[in-house]
Amino acid sequence: FLIAILSAVSIGSSIMAAQAVGARDWSTARRIAKQSLLWALAIAAPLAILGSIFSHSLLQLMGVTDSVAAIGGGYLGITMLTGIVLVVPFTAGGVLRGAGDTRTPLYATFCANIVNAIVAYGLIFGAFGLPALGANGSAWGAASGRLVSCLILLVAMWHGRVGLTIRGWGGWRPERDLVRRVVALGAPAALEQFVMSAGFLVLIVIVARLGTESLAAQPIVGTLLGVSFLPGFGFGIAATALVGHSVGARNPDEGEKATVIAVQWAVVWMAAFGV
């Protein structure tokens, strides 16, 4: 749900960054990059605090056993407390992808997953001289990976990627008109994500009442199922950037062509993965 709420800023800023780059309006693109980071943090901070305080209560409301609530509550509490390293890569990656740079977020995520795997293994099982924290070790591993991703993306944006840079003092003052435009573009997508999250939440609540083993199996299957979704997400991100560029350049025909090609290839790849 936190990610769904942040989608309003991330997706909206991605679209506006794409349009600014398409119009070669680099000044606006840089302002969008700064404002998106600023407002994402402003939205996420109170949600993270509340989430960390009520994490155990949230798990108990889902009807899981006390042991599962204890494990999940601890994990969720750590994840929410370290929410800043979840929010920044999510938002920065969205801006860069919208501007046409999909490789830097890929590199950042690749490095984050390597760090996550190593740190999580050490903290879960007490390897490499680290304390054994069980499931909480997995949460700290994820937070460590996200921190690495956060630093990589911020350094990339500081040095400047595809005309975007967050250097300088200008553009950091909150701009309500700009954020209204960002949220207006991103709100429908955020609502879509929110509805999807609600649907999955209902599913998990139902599965949780079948027992702990069923609850443990469900996300494993969900992860495997997600493989078939990934090509669609990838082509969707590409289409968003290309359509935004074409709108900014006042050449909608190119955006239409990109959309048709993206849909065709998404169908082909998702069908193949589905089989």
Tab-separated table of C-alpha atoms in Angstrom:
chain	number	residue	atom	x	y	z
A	1	PHE	CA	0.000	0.000	0.000
A	2	LEU	CA	2.899	2.370	0.712
A	3	ILE	CA	4.310	1.748	-2.768
A	4	ALA	CA	0.850	2.215	-4.275
A	5	ILE	CA	0.530	5.629	-2.613
A	6	LEU	CA	4.012	6.653	-3.736
A	7	SER	CA	3.132	5.640	-7.306
A	8	ALA	CA	1.242	8.926	-7.623
A	9	VAL	CA	4.555	10.784	-7.358
A	10	SER	CA	6.788	8.222	-9.059
A	11	ILE	CA	4.638	7.611	-12.145
A	12	GLY	CA	3.548	11.243	-12.444
A	13	SER	CA	7.141	12.486	-12.296
A	14	SER	CA	8.212	9.776	-14.749
A	15	ILE	CA	5.625	10.990	-17.274
A	16	MET	CA	6.506	14.666	-16.793
A	17	ALA	CA	10.242	13.958	-16.994
A	18	ALA	CA	9.668	12.090	-20.266
A	19	GLN	CA	7.688	15.000	-21.706
A	20	ALA	CA	10.298	17.541	-20.598
A	21	VAL	CA	13.115	15.513	-22.146
A	22	GLY	CA	11.111	15.108	-25.352
A	23	ALA	CA	10.671	18.888	-25.494
A	24	ARG	CA	14.386	19.351	-24.670
A	25	ASP	CA	13.319	21.410	-21.660
A	26	TRP	CA	16.205	20.407	-19.415
A	27	SER	CA	15.486	23.044	-16.773
A	28	THR	CA	12.011	21.631	-16.138
A	29	ALA	CA	13.354	18.080	-16.195
A	30	ARG	CA	15.842	18.923	-13.441
A	31	ARG	CA	13.130	20.622	-11.372
A	32	ILE	CA	10.911	17.553	-11.720
A	33	ALA	CA	13.741	15.289	-10.542
A	34	LYS	CA	14.307	17.376	-7.422
A	35	GLN	CA	10.643	17.925	-6.615
A	36	SER	CA	9.788	14.237	-7.008
A	37	LEU	CA	12.433	13.234	-4.467
A	38	LEU	CA	11.382	16.010	-2.095
A	39	TRP	CA	7.654	15.217	-2.138
A	40	ALA	CA	8.100	11.445	-2.079
A	41	LEU	CA	10.049	11.784	1.168
A	42	ALA	CA	7.428	14.167	2.588
A	43	ILE	CA	4.664	11.648	1.873
A	44	ALA	CA	6.604	8.578	2.966
A	45	ALA	CA	7.941	9.862	6.301
A	46	PRO	CA	4.657	9.885	8.282
A	47	LEU	CA	3.493	6.659	6.638
A	48	ALA	CA	6.749	4.962	7.611
A	49	ILE	CA	6.459	6.101	11.235
A	50	LEU	CA	2.859	4.954	11.545
A	51	GLY	CA	3.640	1.677	9.790
A	52	SER	CA	6.513	0.869	12.140
A	53	ILE	CA	4.361	1.613	15.209
A	54	PHE	CA	1.372	-0.464	14.120
A	55	SER	CA	3.183	-3.212	12.203
A	56	HIS	CA	2.323	-6.003	14.669
A	57	SER	CA	-1.296	-4.881	14.927
A	58	LEU	CA	-1.622	-4.879	11.136
A	59	LEU	CA	-0.443	-8.471	10.944
A	60	GLN	CA	-2.841	-9.589	13.680
A	61	LEU	CA	-5.766	-8.030	11.805
A	62	MET	CA	-5.068	-10.405	8.916
A	63	GLY	CA	-6.021	-13.416	11.016
A	64	VAL	CA	-2.616	-15.130	11.066
A	65	THR	CA	-1.303	-17.143	13.985
A	66	ASP	CA	0.571	-15.382	16.785
A	67	SER	CA	3.913	-16.840	15.624
A	68	VAL	CA	3.374	-15.585	12.059
A	69	ALA	CA	2.265	-12.168	13.366
A	70	ALA	CA	5.434	-11.928	15.441
A	71	ILE	CA	7.673	-12.766	12.476
A	72	GLY	CA	5.795	-10.566	10.006
A	73	GLY	CA	5.419	-7.681	12.448
A	74	GLY	CA	9.137	-7.580	13.134
A	75	TYR	CA	9.956	-7.712	9.439
A	76	LEU	CA	7.404	-5.016	8.555
A	77	GLY	CA	8.548	-2.756	11.388
A	78	ILE	CA	12.155	-2.811	10.151
A	79	THR	CA	11.073	-2.304	6.545
A	80	MET	CA	8.940	0.712	7.436
A	81	LEU	CA	11.602	2.266	9.669
A	82	THR	CA	14.082	2.068	6.784
A	83	GLY	CA	11.450	3.362	4.367
A	84	ILE	CA	13.652	6.174	3.078
A	85	VAL	CA	15.893	3.687	1.246
A	86	LEU	CA	12.766	2.165	-0.284
A	87	VAL	CA	11.273	5.489	-1.342
A	88	VAL	CA	14.325	7.148	-2.913
A	89	PRO	CA	15.272	4.330	-5.355
A	90	PHE	CA	11.597	3.854	-6.261
A	91	THR	CA	11.177	7.527	-7.137
A	92	ALA	CA	14.630	8.192	-8.608
A	93	GLY	CA	14.389	5.086	-10.761
A	94	GLY	CA	11.011	6.226	-12.067
A	95	VAL	CA	12.366	9.637	-13.064
A	96	LEU	CA	15.390	8.151	-14.830
A	97	ARG	CA	13.287	5.595	-16.699
A	98	GLY	CA	10.888	8.305	-17.803
A	99	ALA	CA	13.824	10.314	-19.131
A	100	GLY	CA	14.947	7.269	-21.116
A	101	ASP	CA	17.689	5.872	-18.853
A	102	THR	CA	16.648	2.326	-17.955
A	103	ARG	CA	20.195	0.998	-17.536
A	104	THR	CA	21.151	2.920	-14.390
A	105	PRO	CA	18.131	1.610	-12.407
A	106	LEU	CA	18.938	-1.888	-13.734
A	107	TYR	CA	22.543	-1.617	-12.533
A	108	ALA	CA	21.423	-0.243	-9.159
A	109	THR	CA	18.885	-3.048	-8.668
A	110	PHE	CA	21.417	-5.701	-9.708
A	111	CYS	CA	23.917	-4.442	-7.110
A	112	ALA	CA	21.159	-4.146	-4.504
A	113	ASN	CA	20.116	-7.779	-4.951
A	114	ILE	CA	23.694	-9.031	-4.575
A	115	VAL	CA	24.137	-7.049	-1.344
A	116	ASN	CA	20.705	-8.172	-0.164
A	117	ALA	CA	21.501	-11.845	-0.693
A	118	ILE	CA	24.865	-11.688	1.096
A	119	VAL	CA	23.767	-9.554	4.065
A	120	ALA	CA	20.464	-11.401	4.484
A	121	TYR	CA	22.179	-14.795	4.476
A	122	GLY	CA	24.675	-13.594	7.083
A	123	LEU	CA	22.053	-12.045	9.368
A	124	ILE	CA	19.450	-14.805	9.003
A	125	PHE	CA	21.803	-17.675	9.820
A	126	GLY	CA	24.579	-15.884	11.716
A	127	ALA	CA	27.203	-16.403	9.005
A	128	PHE	CA	30.334	-14.298	8.364
A	129	GLY	CA	30.542	-13.466	12.068
A	130	LEU	CA	27.193	-11.647	12.035
A	131	PRO	CA	24.434	-12.199	14.618
A	132	ALA	CA	21.643	-14.651	13.735
A	133	LEU	CA	18.450	-12.574	13.534
A	134	GLY	CA	16.178	-14.981	11.672
A	135	ALA	CA	13.492	-13.325	9.563
A	136	ASN	CA	14.483	-9.883	10.836
A	137	GLY	CA	17.877	-10.494	9.252
A	138	SER	CA	16.117	-10.742	5.914
A	139	ALA	CA	14.539	-7.322	6.480
A	140	TRP	CA	17.915	-5.779	7.305
A	141	GLY	CA	19.407	-7.471	4.238
A	142	ALA	CA	16.719	-5.927	2.030
A	143	ALA	CA	17.286	-2.528	3.632
A	144	SER	CA	21.048	-2.839	3.021
A	145	GLY	CA	20.474	-3.635	-0.635
A	146	ARG	CA	18.075	-0.722	-1.013
A	147	LEU	CA	20.633	1.587	0.610
A	148	VAL	CA	23.184	0.583	-2.033
A	149	SER	CA	20.615	1.160	-4.780
A	150	CYS	CA	19.731	4.518	-3.228
A	151	LEU	CA	23.360	5.676	-3.225
A	152	ILE	CA	24.006	4.512	-6.802
A	153	LEU	CA	20.947	6.326	-8.161
A	154	LEU	CA	21.616	9.532	-6.206
A	155	VAL	CA	25.245	9.614	-7.371
A	156	ALA	CA	24.092	9.036	-10.954
A	157	MET	CA	21.536	11.845	-10.708
A	158	TRP	CA	24.076	14.117	-9.045
A	159	HIS	CA	26.575	13.676	-11.889
A	160	GLY	CA	23.789	13.989	-14.447
A	161	ARG	CA	22.089	11.323	-16.552
A	162	VAL	CA	20.253	12.016	-19.845
A	163	GLY	CA	20.267	15.721	-19.022
A	164	LEU	CA	18.991	15.248	-15.459
A	165	THR	CA	20.954	16.416	-12.450
A	166	ILE	CA	20.035	17.225	-8.863
A	167	ARG	CA	23.075	19.411	-8.310
A	168	GLY	CA	22.652	22.982	-7.118
A	169	TRP	CA	20.338	24.671	-4.636
A	170	GLY	CA	17.785	25.735	-7.199
A	171	GLY	CA	14.628	23.674	-7.595
A	172	TRP	CA	14.523	22.266	-4.059
A	173	ARG	CA	11.979	24.757	-2.737
A	174	PRO	CA	8.555	23.009	-2.650
A	175	GLU	CA	6.519	23.919	-5.744
A	176	ARG	CA	2.855	23.146	-5.188
A	177	ASP	CA	1.765	23.804	-8.762
A	178	LEU	CA	4.333	21.388	-10.128
A	179	VAL	CA	3.496	18.658	-7.633
A	180	ARG	CA	-0.221	19.094	-8.390
A	181	ARG	CA	0.509	18.350	-12.040
A	182	VAL	CA	2.650	15.370	-11.069
A	183	VAL	CA	-0.022	13.941	-8.763
A	184	ALA	CA	-2.803	14.620	-11.287
A	185	LEU	CA	-0.950	12.485	-13.830
A	186	GLY	CA	0.061	9.801	-11.349
A	187	ALA	CA	-3.133	9.544	-9.267
A	188	PRO	CA	-5.040	7.218	-11.648
A	189	ALA	CA	-2.061	4.849	-11.785
A	190	ALA	CA	-1.720	5.034	-7.998
A	191	LEU	CA	-5.414	4.192	-7.626
A	192	GLU	CA	-4.906	1.231	-9.950
A	193	GLN	CA	-2.003	-0.009	-7.805
A	194	PHE	CA	-4.037	0.572	-4.649
A	195	VAL	CA	-6.935	-1.524	-5.967
A	196	MET	CA	-4.537	-4.301	-7.002
A	197	SER	CA	-2.912	-4.246	-3.555
A	198	ALA	CA	-6.345	-4.459	-1.937
A	199	GLY	CA	-7.182	-7.473	-4.085
A	200	PHE	CA	-3.966	-9.250	-3.131
A	201	LEU	CA	-4.559	-8.363	0.518
A	202	VAL	CA	-7.972	-10.027	0.443
A	203	LEU	CA	-6.404	-13.078	-1.191
A	204	ILE	CA	-3.700	-13.295	1.492
A	205	VAL	CA	-6.277	-12.976	4.277
A	206	ILE	CA	-8.222	-15.879	2.761
A	207	VAL	CA	-5.078	-17.991	2.366
A	208	ALA	CA	-3.937	-17.137	5.910
A	209	ARG	CA	-7.080	-18.756	7.290
A	210	LEU	CA	-6.133	-22.005	5.544
A	211	GLY	CA	-3.082	-22.335	7.785
A	212	THR	CA	0.542	-21.323	8.062
A	213	GLU	CA	1.790	-23.807	5.448
A	214	SER	CA	-0.647	-22.491	2.832
A	215	LEU	CA	0.328	-18.926	3.713
A	216	ALA	CA	4.025	-19.790	3.261
A	217	ALA	CA	3.389	-21.480	-0.097
A	218	GLN	CA	1.317	-18.659	-1.564
A	219	PRO	CA	4.101	-16.036	-1.972
A	220	ILE	CA	6.453	-18.667	-3.419
A	221	VAL	CA	3.921	-19.424	-6.138
A	222	GLY	CA	3.230	-15.711	-6.524
A	223	THR	CA	6.928	-15.054	-7.161
A	224	LEU	CA	7.037	-17.722	-9.861
A	225	LEU	CA	3.854	-16.320	-11.393
A	226	GLY	CA	5.404	-12.869	-11.396
A	227	VAL	CA	7.956	-14.019	-13.973
A	228	SER	CA	5.197	-14.034	-16.589
A	229	PHE	CA	4.250	-10.447	-15.648
A	230	LEU	CA	7.746	-8.976	-15.924
A	231	PRO	CA	7.890	-8.592	-19.733
A	232	GLY	CA	4.646	-6.627	-19.597
A	233	PHE	CA	6.054	-4.301	-16.943
A	234	GLY	CA	9.267	-3.849	-18.944
A	235	PHE	CA	7.534	-2.960	-22.196
A	236	GLY	CA	5.087	-0.773	-20.257
A	237	ILE	CA	7.965	1.280	-18.824
A	238	ALA	CA	9.539	1.587	-22.277
A	239	ALA	CA	6.226	2.678	-23.810
A	240	THR	CA	5.674	5.262	-21.041
A	241	ALA	CA	9.055	6.861	-21.723
A	242	LEU	CA	8.707	6.832	-25.512
A	243	VAL	CA	5.137	8.152	-25.496
A	244	GLY	CA	6.184	10.890	-23.071
A	245	HIS	CA	9.082	11.867	-25.339
A	246	SER	CA	6.784	11.987	-28.368
A	247	VAL	CA	4.207	14.125	-26.516
A	248	GLY	CA	6.916	16.506	-25.366
A	249	ALA	CA	8.270	16.715	-28.918
A	250	ARG	CA	4.706	17.231	-30.238
A	251	ASN	CA	4.998	14.123	-32.399
A	252	PRO	CA	2.190	11.845	-31.149
A	253	ASP	CA	2.450	9.517	-34.173
A	254	GLU	CA	5.770	8.195	-32.869
A	255	GLY	CA	4.182	7.537	-29.482
A	256	GLU	CA	1.367	5.618	-31.115
A	257	LYS	CA	3.841	3.445	-33.031
A	258	ALA	CA	5.825	2.771	-29.847
A	259	THR	CA	2.630	1.770	-28.011
A	260	VAL	CA	1.584	-0.712	-30.699
A	261	ILE	CA	5.043	-2.298	-30.807
A	262	ALA	CA	5.232	-2.493	-27.009
A	263	VAL	CA	1.841	-4.204	-26.764
A	264	GLN	CA	2.745	-6.707	-29.485
A	265	TRP	CA	6.033	-7.712	-27.895
A	266	ALA	CA	4.543	-7.780	-24.396
A	267	VAL	CA	1.865	-10.224	-25.567
A	268	VAL	CA	4.452	-12.434	-27.291
A	269	TRP	CA	6.859	-12.575	-24.355
A	270	MET	CA	4.205	-12.911	-21.647
A	271	ALA	CA	2.516	-15.727	-23.556
A	272	ALA	CA	5.854	-17.497	-23.918
A	273	PHE	CA	6.641	-17.159	-20.211
A	274	GLY	CA	3.106	-18.229	-19.358
A	275	VAL	CA	3.509	-21.442	-21.346
